[in-house]
Coordinates of C-alpha atoms in Angstrom, one line a residue:
M1 CA 120.1 -131.7 54.2
V2 CA 121.1 -128.7 52.1
K3 CA 124.9 -128.4 51.8
T4 CA 125.6 -125.1 50.0
Y5 CA 124.3 -121.5 49.8
D6 CA 123.3 -122.1 46.2
E7 CA 121.3 -125.2 47.2
A8 CA 119.6 -123.2 49.9
L9 CA 118.5 -120.5 47.4
A10 CA 117.4 -123.2 44.9
F11 CA 115.2 -124.7 47.7
I12 CA 113.6 -121.3 48.5
H13 CA 113.1 -120.2 44.9
G14 CA 111.9 -123.7 43.8
R15 CA 108.6 -123.2 45.7
D16 CA 105.2 -122.0 44.3
R17 CA 104.7 -118.2 44.6
F18 CA 101.0 -118.4 45.1
K19 CA 98.2 -120.8 46.0
K20 CA 94.7 -120.7 44.6
K21 CA 93.0 -120.2 47.9
P22 CA 94.4 -117.6 50.3
T23 CA 94.7 -118.7 53.9
L24 CA 96.8 -118.1 57.0
D25 CA 96.1 -121.6 58.5
R26 CA 99.1 -123.2 56.7
M27 CA 101.4 -120.4 58.0
R28 CA 100.1 -120.8 61.6
E29 CA 100.6 -124.5 61.5
F30 CA 104.1 -124.0 60.0
M31 CA 105.1 -121.7 62.8
H32 CA 103.5 -123.8 65.5
I33 CA 105.6 -126.8 64.5
L34 CA 108.7 -124.5 64.7
G35 CA 107.8 -123.4 68.2
D36 CA 106.1 -120.1 67.3
P37 CA 109.3 -118.0 67.1
Q38 CA 107.3 -114.9 66.1
E39 CA 105.9 -114.9 69.7
K40 CA 109.3 -114.0 71.0
L41 CA 109.7 -110.8 68.9
D42 CA 108.8 -107.2 69.4
M43 CA 107.6 -106.0 66.0
I44 CA 106.2 -103.1 63.9
H45 CA 104.2 -104.3 60.8
V46 CA 104.3 -102.2 57.6
A47 CA 101.8 -102.5 54.7
G48 CA 100.9 -100.2 51.8
T49 CA 101.0 -100.0 48.0
N50 CA 104.1 -97.8 47.8
G51 CA 106.5 -96.4 50.4
K52 CA 106.8 -99.6 52.5
G53 CA 110.5 -100.1 51.9
S54 CA 111.5 -96.5 52.6
T55 CA 109.2 -96.3 55.7
V56 CA 110.9 -99.5 57.0
A57 CA 114.3 -97.9 56.3
Y58 CA 113.4 -94.7 58.3
L59 CA 112.1 -96.8 61.2
R60 CA 115.3 -98.9 61.2
D61 CA 117.5 -95.8 61.3
L62 CA 115.4 -94.0 63.9
F63 CA 115.8 -97.0 66.3
M64 CA 119.5 -97.5 65.4
A65 CA 120.2 -93.9 66.2
E66 CA 119.2 -94.5 69.8
G67 CA 121.3 -97.6 70.0
Q68 CA 118.8 -100.4 69.4
T69 CA 119.5 -103.5 67.4
V70 CA 117.0 -103.7 64.6
G71 CA 115.9 -106.6 62.4
T72 CA 114.2 -105.8 59.1
F73 CA 112.3 -108.0 56.7
T74 CA 111.8 -106.5 53.3
S75 CA 111.1 -107.4 49.6
P76 CA 112.1 -107.7 46.9
F77 CA 115.9 -107.6 47.3
I78 CA 118.0 -105.3 45.1
T79 CA 121.2 -107.2 44.8
R80 CA 121.1 -110.4 46.9
F81 CA 118.4 -112.5 48.5
N82 CA 120.1 -112.1 52.0
E83 CA 119.1 -108.4 52.1
R84 CA 115.5 -109.4 52.8
I85 CA 116.6 -110.5 56.3
S86 CA 118.9 -107.9 57.8
T87 CA 120.2 -106.8 61.2
D88 CA 121.1 -103.1 61.5
G89 CA 121.1 -103.0 57.7
Q90 CA 123.6 -105.9 57.3
P91 CA 122.1 -108.9 55.4
I92 CA 122.0 -112.3 57.0
P93 CA 125.3 -114.1 56.5
D94 CA 125.3 -117.0 54.0
D95 CA 126.2 -119.6 56.7
D96 CA 123.3 -118.5 58.9
L97 CA 120.9 -118.6 56.0
L98 CA 122.0 -122.2 55.2
A99 CA 121.6 -123.2 58.9
M100 CA 118.0 -121.7 58.9
V101 CA 117.1 -123.5 55.7
N102 CA 118.2 -126.8 57.2
Q103 CA 116.2 -126.0 60.3
I104 CA 112.9 -125.5 58.5
Q105 CA 113.4 -127.9 55.6
P106 CA 112.1 -131.0 57.5
V107 CA 109.0 -129.0 58.6
V108 CA 108.3 -128.0 55.0
A109 CA 108.7 -131.7 53.9
Q110 CA 106.3 -132.7 56.7
L111 CA 103.7 -130.1 55.6
D112 CA 104.1 -131.1 51.9
Q113 CA 103.3 -134.7 53.0
E114 CA 100.2 -133.5 55.0
L115 CA 98.9 -130.9 52.5
G116 CA 100.0 -132.3 49.2
A117 CA 99.9 -129.5 46.5
E118 CA 98.9 -127.0 49.2
G119 CA 102.4 -127.0 51.0
P120 CA 104.2 -123.8 52.0
T121 CA 104.8 -121.1 49.3
E122 CA 108.1 -119.3 48.6
F123 CA 107.1 -116.2 50.6
E124 CA 105.9 -118.3 53.6
I125 CA 109.3 -120.0 53.7
D126 CA 111.0 -116.5 53.5
T127 CA 108.8 -115.4 56.4
A128 CA 109.5 -118.5 58.4
L129 CA 113.3 -118.1 57.9
M130 CA 113.0 -114.5 59.2
F131 CA 111.0 -115.4 62.3
C132 CA 113.4 -118.3 63.2
Y133 CA 116.5 -116.2 62.6
F134 CA 115.5 -113.2 64.7
A135 CA 114.1 -115.3 67.5
S136 CA 117.6 -117.0 67.8
H137 CA 119.7 -113.8 67.3
S138 CA 119.0 -111.1 69.9
V139 CA 117.4 -108.0 68.3
D140 CA 115.5 -105.3 70.2
I141 CA 112.8 -104.8 67.5
V142 CA 111.9 -106.2 64.1
I143 CA 110.3 -104.1 61.4
V144 CA 108.3 -106.5 59.2
E145 CA 107.2 -105.4 55.7
V146 CA 104.1 -107.1 54.2
G147 CA 104.8 -109.0 51.0
L148 CA 101.5 -108.5 49.2
G149 CA 98.2 -107.0 50.4
G150 CA 97.9 -107.6 54.2
L151 CA 94.9 -109.7 55.2
Y152 CA 96.3 -113.0 53.8
D153 CA 100.0 -112.1 53.7
S154 CA 102.1 -114.7 55.5
T155 CA 103.5 -112.0 57.9
N156 CA 99.9 -111.4 59.2
I157 CA 100.1 -114.1 61.9
I158 CA 101.8 -111.6 64.2
T159 CA 100.5 -109.2 66.8
P160 CA 102.8 -106.2 66.4
A161 CA 103.3 -103.2 68.8
V162 CA 102.2 -100.8 66.0
S163 CA 100.6 -101.3 62.5
V164 CA 101.6 -99.0 59.7
I165 CA 99.8 -98.5 56.3
T166 CA 101.8 -96.2 54.1
T167 CA 99.7 -95.6 50.9
I168 CA 96.8 -97.2 49.0
G169 CA 96.9 -97.2 45.2
M170 CA 96.0 -99.4 42.2
D171 CA 98.4 -102.3 42.0
H172 CA 98.1 -106.1 42.0
M173 CA 94.5 -105.6 41.2
K174 CA 94.0 -109.2 40.0
I175 CA 94.8 -110.4 43.5
L176 CA 93.7 -107.5 45.8
G177 CA 90.6 -106.1 43.9
D178 CA 90.0 -103.4 41.3
T179 CA 88.9 -100.4 43.5
I180 CA 90.6 -98.4 46.2
P181 CA 88.2 -99.5 49.0
K182 CA 88.7 -103.2 48.0
I183 CA 92.5 -102.8 48.1
A184 CA 92.2 -100.8 51.3
T185 CA 90.2 -103.7 52.9
Q186 CA 93.1 -106.1 52.1
K187 CA 95.7 -103.7 53.6
A188 CA 93.5 -103.0 56.6
G189 CA 93.6 -106.8 57.3
I190 CA 96.8 -106.2 59.3
I191 CA 94.9 -104.1 61.9
K192 CA 94.8 -106.0 65.2
Q193 CA 92.8 -105.8 68.3
G194 CA 94.0 -102.9 70.5
V195 CA 97.1 -102.2 68.3
P196 CA 97.5 -98.6 67.3
V197 CA 97.5 -97.8 63.5
V198 CA 99.6 -95.2 61.7
C199 CA 98.6 -94.2 58.2
G200 CA 100.4 -92.2 55.5
R201 CA 98.6 -89.9 53.0
L202 CA 95.4 -91.9 52.1
T203 CA 92.5 -90.9 50.0
P204 CA 89.3 -90.3 52.0
D205 CA 87.7 -93.6 50.9
A206 CA 90.8 -95.5 51.8
L207 CA 91.1 -93.8 55.2
A208 CA 87.4 -94.5 55.9
V209 CA 88.1 -98.3 55.5
M210 CA 91.0 -97.9 58.0
D211 CA 88.8 -96.0 60.5
E212 CA 86.0 -98.6 60.3
T213 CA 88.4 -101.5 60.7
A214 CA 90.2 -99.8 63.6
T215 CA 86.8 -99.2 65.4
R216 CA 85.9 -102.9 65.1
Q217 CA 89.3 -103.8 66.5
H218 CA 89.0 -101.3 69.4
T219 CA 91.9 -99.2 68.4
D220 CA 92.6 -95.8 66.7
V221 CA 94.2 -94.5 63.6
R222 CA 96.8 -91.7 63.4
A223 CA 96.7 -90.4 59.9
L224 CA 98.9 -88.0 58.0
G225 CA 97.1 -84.8 57.1
R226 CA 94.5 -85.3 59.8
N227 CA 96.3 -86.2 63.1
F228 CA 99.9 -85.3 62.2
T229 CA 101.1 -82.9 59.5
V230 CA 104.2 -82.0 57.6
K231 CA 105.3 -78.7 55.9
N232 CA 107.7 -79.0 53.0
R233 CA 110.6 -76.5 53.2
P234 CA 112.2 -76.8 49.8
E235 CA 115.8 -75.9 49.4
D236 CA 118.4 -76.2 46.7
G237 CA 120.5 -79.3 46.7
W238 CA 119.9 -83.0 47.2
G239 CA 117.4 -84.2 49.8
E240 CA 114.3 -82.7 51.5
R241 CA 113.6 -80.6 54.5
F242 CA 110.4 -80.4 56.5
D243 CA 108.6 -79.4 59.7
Y244 CA 106.6 -82.1 61.6
H245 CA 103.6 -81.4 63.9
W246 CA 101.7 -83.9 66.0
G247 CA 100.0 -82.9 69.2
D248 CA 102.5 -80.9 71.3
R249 CA 105.4 -82.1 69.1
R250 CA 106.5 -79.4 66.8
W251 CA 109.8 -80.4 65.2
R252 CA 111.3 -78.0 62.7
H253 CA 113.8 -78.4 59.8
L254 CA 114.0 -82.2 59.9
E255 CA 116.3 -83.3 57.0
I256 CA 116.2 -86.5 54.9
D257 CA 118.7 -87.5 52.2
L258 CA 116.1 -89.2 50.0
L259 CA 114.5 -87.1 47.2
G260 CA 110.8 -86.6 46.6
E261 CA 107.9 -85.1 48.5
Y262 CA 106.5 -88.6 49.1
Q263 CA 109.7 -89.3 51.0
I264 CA 108.7 -86.6 53.5
D265 CA 105.4 -88.4 53.9
N266 CA 107.2 -91.7 54.4
A267 CA 109.6 -90.2 57.0
A268 CA 106.7 -88.5 58.9
T269 CA 104.7 -91.8 58.9
A270 CA 107.8 -93.7 60.2
L271 CA 108.4 -90.9 62.8
T272 CA 104.7 -91.2 64.1
A273 CA 105.0 -95.0 64.3
F274 CA 108.4 -94.6 66.2
T275 CA 106.8 -92.1 68.6
T276 CA 103.7 -94.3 69.1
Y277 CA 106.0 -97.2 70.0
H278 CA 107.9 -95.1 72.5
Q279 CA 104.6 -94.0 74.1
L280 CA 103.4 -97.6 74.4
R281 CA 106.6 -98.8 76.0
H282 CA 107.1 -95.6 78.1
L283 CA 110.5 -95.0 76.6
P284 CA 112.2 -91.6 76.4
M285 CA 113.0 -90.0 73.0
R286 CA 115.7 -87.5 72.1
L287 CA 115.2 -85.1 69.2
V288 CA 119.0 -85.3 68.5
D289 CA 118.6 -89.0 67.8
I290 CA 115.5 -88.4 65.6
R291 CA 117.4 -85.9 63.5
E292 CA 120.4 -88.2 63.2
G293 CA 118.3 -91.2 62.2
L294 CA 116.3 -89.4 59.5
R295 CA 119.3 -87.7 58.0
H296 CA 121.2 -91.0 57.7
T297 CA 118.4 -93.1 56.0
A298 CA 119.4 -94.4 52.6
W299 CA 117.3 -96.9 50.6
P300 CA 118.8 -98.5 47.5
G301 CA 116.9 -98.0 44.3
R302 CA 114.7 -95.1 45.5
F303 CA 115.8 -92.1 43.4
E304 CA 119.4 -93.3 44.2
R305 CA 122.4 -91.5 42.7
L306 CA 124.7 -93.9 40.9
N307 CA 126.8 -91.2 39.3
A308 CA 127.2 -87.4 39.9
E309 CA 128.5 -86.0 36.6
P310 CA 126.5 -86.7 34.5
L311 CA 123.8 -87.3 37.1
I312 CA 122.6 -90.9 36.7
A313 CA 119.9 -92.1 39.1
I314 CA 117.7 -95.2 39.4
D315 CA 114.2 -95.4 40.8
G316 CA 112.1 -98.4 41.5
A317 CA 108.7 -96.8 40.5
H318 CA 106.9 -99.8 39.1
N319 CA 103.2 -98.9 39.1
E320 CA 101.0 -95.9 38.1
P321 CA 100.8 -94.3 41.6
A322 CA 104.6 -94.4 41.9
M323 CA 104.9 -92.8 38.4
L324 CA 102.7 -89.9 39.4
E325 CA 104.9 -89.3 42.4
L326 CA 108.0 -89.5 40.2
A327 CA 106.6 -87.1 37.7
H328 CA 105.9 -84.6 40.5
L329 CA 109.5 -85.0 41.8
L330 CA 110.9 -84.4 38.3
R331 CA 108.9 -81.2 37.9
Q332 CA 109.9 -80.0 41.3
H333 CA 113.6 -80.7 41.3
F334 CA 114.7 -80.9 37.7
K335 CA 112.7 -78.4 35.7
Q336 CA 116.0 -76.7 34.6
H337 CA 117.4 -79.9 33.2
D338 CA 116.8 -82.1 30.2
I339 CA 115.7 -85.5 31.6
Y340 CA 116.4 -88.7 29.7
I341 CA 114.5 -91.7 31.0
V342 CA 115.4 -95.3 30.2
L343 CA 112.2 -97.2 30.9
A344 CA 111.6 -100.9 31.2
V345 CA 108.4 -102.3 32.8
L346 CA 107.0 -105.8 33.6
A347 CA 104.2 -106.8 31.1
D348 CA 101.6 -107.3 33.9
K349 CA 101.8 -103.6 35.0
Q350 CA 99.7 -100.6 33.8
Y351 CA 102.6 -99.6 31.5
E352 CA 100.3 -97.5 29.1
K353 CA 99.4 -95.2 32.0
M354 CA 103.0 -95.1 33.3
V355 CA 104.4 -93.9 29.9
Q356 CA 101.7 -91.3 29.5
T357 CA 102.3 -90.0 33.0
L358 CA 106.0 -89.5 32.4
L359 CA 105.3 -87.7 29.2
T360 CA 103.3 -85.1 31.1
V361 CA 106.7 -83.7 32.2
P362 CA 107.6 -81.4 29.3
N363 CA 111.4 -81.8 29.5
V364 CA 111.3 -85.6 29.6
H365 CA 112.7 -87.8 26.7
I366 CA 112.0 -91.5 27.0
V367 CA 114.0 -94.5 25.6
V368 CA 111.8 -97.5 26.0
T369 CA 113.5 -100.9 26.3
Q370 CA 113.3 -104.2 28.1
F371 CA 115.2 -106.4 30.5
Q372 CA 115.2 -110.1 31.6
G373 CA 112.0 -110.4 33.8
P374 CA 112.2 -112.5 37.0
G375 CA 111.3 -116.2 36.7
K376 CA 108.2 -116.6 34.4
R377 CA 107.3 -112.9 34.4
S378 CA 108.2 -111.1 31.2
A379 CA 108.9 -107.5 30.6
A380 CA 106.7 -105.4 28.2
T381 CA 108.3 -105.1 24.8
P382 CA 109.7 -101.7 23.7
Q383 CA 107.1 -101.8 20.9
A384 CA 104.2 -102.2 23.4
L385 CA 105.6 -99.3 25.5
E386 CA 105.9 -97.0 22.5
D387 CA 102.4 -98.0 21.3
A388 CA 101.0 -96.7 24.6
V389 CA 101.1 -93.1 23.4
A390 CA 99.6 -91.4 20.3
S391 CA 102.5 -89.1 19.6
H392 CA 106.0 -90.5 19.5
K393 CA 107.9 -87.2 19.4
R394 CA 109.8 -87.7 22.7
I395 CA 110.0 -91.6 22.6
T396 CA 112.7 -93.8 21.0
M397 CA 113.2 -97.5 21.3
A398 CA 116.3 -99.6 22.1
P399 CA 116.5 -103.5 22.1
D400 CA 118.0 -103.7 25.6
W401 CA 118.9 -101.3 28.5
P402 CA 122.7 -101.2 28.0
S403 CA 122.3 -100.0 24.5
A404 CA 119.6 -97.6 25.6
L405 CA 122.0 -96.2 28.2
K406 CA 124.8 -95.9 25.7
E407 CA 122.5 -94.1 23.2
V408 CA 121.5 -91.6 25.9
L409 CA 125.0 -91.0 27.3
S410 CA 126.3 -90.2 23.8
S411 CA 123.7 -87.4 23.3
I412 CA 123.4 -85.6 26.7
S413 CA 125.2 -82.6 28.1
A414 CA 126.8 -82.4 31.5
D415 CA 123.9 -81.0 33.5
D416 CA 121.2 -83.3 32.2
L417 CA 119.6 -86.1 34.3
V418 CA 119.6 -89.7 33.2
L419 CA 117.0 -91.8 35.1
L420 CA 116.5 -95.6 34.8
T421 CA 113.1 -96.7 36.1
G422 CA 110.0 -98.8 35.6
S423 CA 110.6 -101.9 37.7
L424 CA 112.5 -102.9 40.9
Y425 CA 113.8 -106.0 39.1
F426 CA 115.1 -103.8 36.3
I427 CA 116.9 -101.4 38.5
S428 CA 118.4 -104.3 40.5
E429 CA 120.0 -105.4 37.2
V430 CA 121.3 -101.9 36.5
R431 CA 122.6 -101.4 40.1
H432 CA 124.4 -104.7 39.9
Y433 CA 126.1 -103.5 36.7
F434 CA 127.2 -100.1 38.1
K435 CA 128.4 -101.5 41.5
D436 CA 130.4 -104.2 39.7
T437 CA 132.1 -101.7 37.5
D438 CA 132.9 -99.5 40.5
E439 CA 134.8 -102.3 42.3

């Protein structure tokens, strides 16, 4: 019996993160003993390299704008573990999390006894907690984000109403494969028999994998750029504006508060999944609710403003595809400003490419630093980050991020941009610091 919230977290985080052999059998047995709570839920399943979290947030707010109660399952968390299991954006209360841990702990013990070293992983336990929680608390729909990959992800025991694949890029290559088609095959693993698939902006070779998988599963793919389209309507000020077109739907001047052209893609992908769901369930939709839902969407750590003057933002870009998007955003929105980037990256990421990509933006100055990595994962050293480029003209080093930030703030002018980026774990630490000093 677990008695406190801290003990509950220790139980969850004390589990292995991965097993040598990927399988869904253990997860299916786990859920079966718990009475298959996932069978009681209406769900949308979201996979992809980047953009999953934002797409989940848009979907949540679109459903909430029409009065639905929405469960979300996301990872990683930014400030507290509870955020991963949220209802209408509110994290699971500590007492409920404790109760859920006590409900599943005996089953975990039983599986450990049966399977020895092959007992449930940390993420399987997170997923089980989520299914049990939403099955016992009335929600209208649950938006489930894949943890890693798709095919063997512990969330992949579900049959959702709609499957969504946001983007495919090079990340987690040791686990998912070292080519776009290999990674796409892992993500396409969430495509189920007869369940419609919505895809974001995919490369032709990635989209071909989705189409082939969907054909085998007797369903169809709605893809951004092919079946539905967006037109960016850039304006001054924060946020993005765009037109959306799919079939006979032509919705003009939709607004989002998140910055970056890729956020238009994420919003349009979410909107297509939302519309597909309404078609399947024969539910009416109102454009006024859609406008409201999109306009209200906020997602912590995605080009999030922490301070207005000087402008300080954080962004969770943690791999090369995300850095390319970020560089594009900086060129588009901040070409008149000097940009100071405080960069810290996990050592197992493609940090050489990430540094080089940021330096393609001419008005960028980088301070490379490090942070305390999560668990056993370490951050790349400032020296390794600096060594990633031939010329060091626009790069300096700092031993830790608070001193890097201090150094930057002492040298900037009022209309410069300060951006902290490179890892979701890193910006979680930064966000914690800023929010604590606000209170």
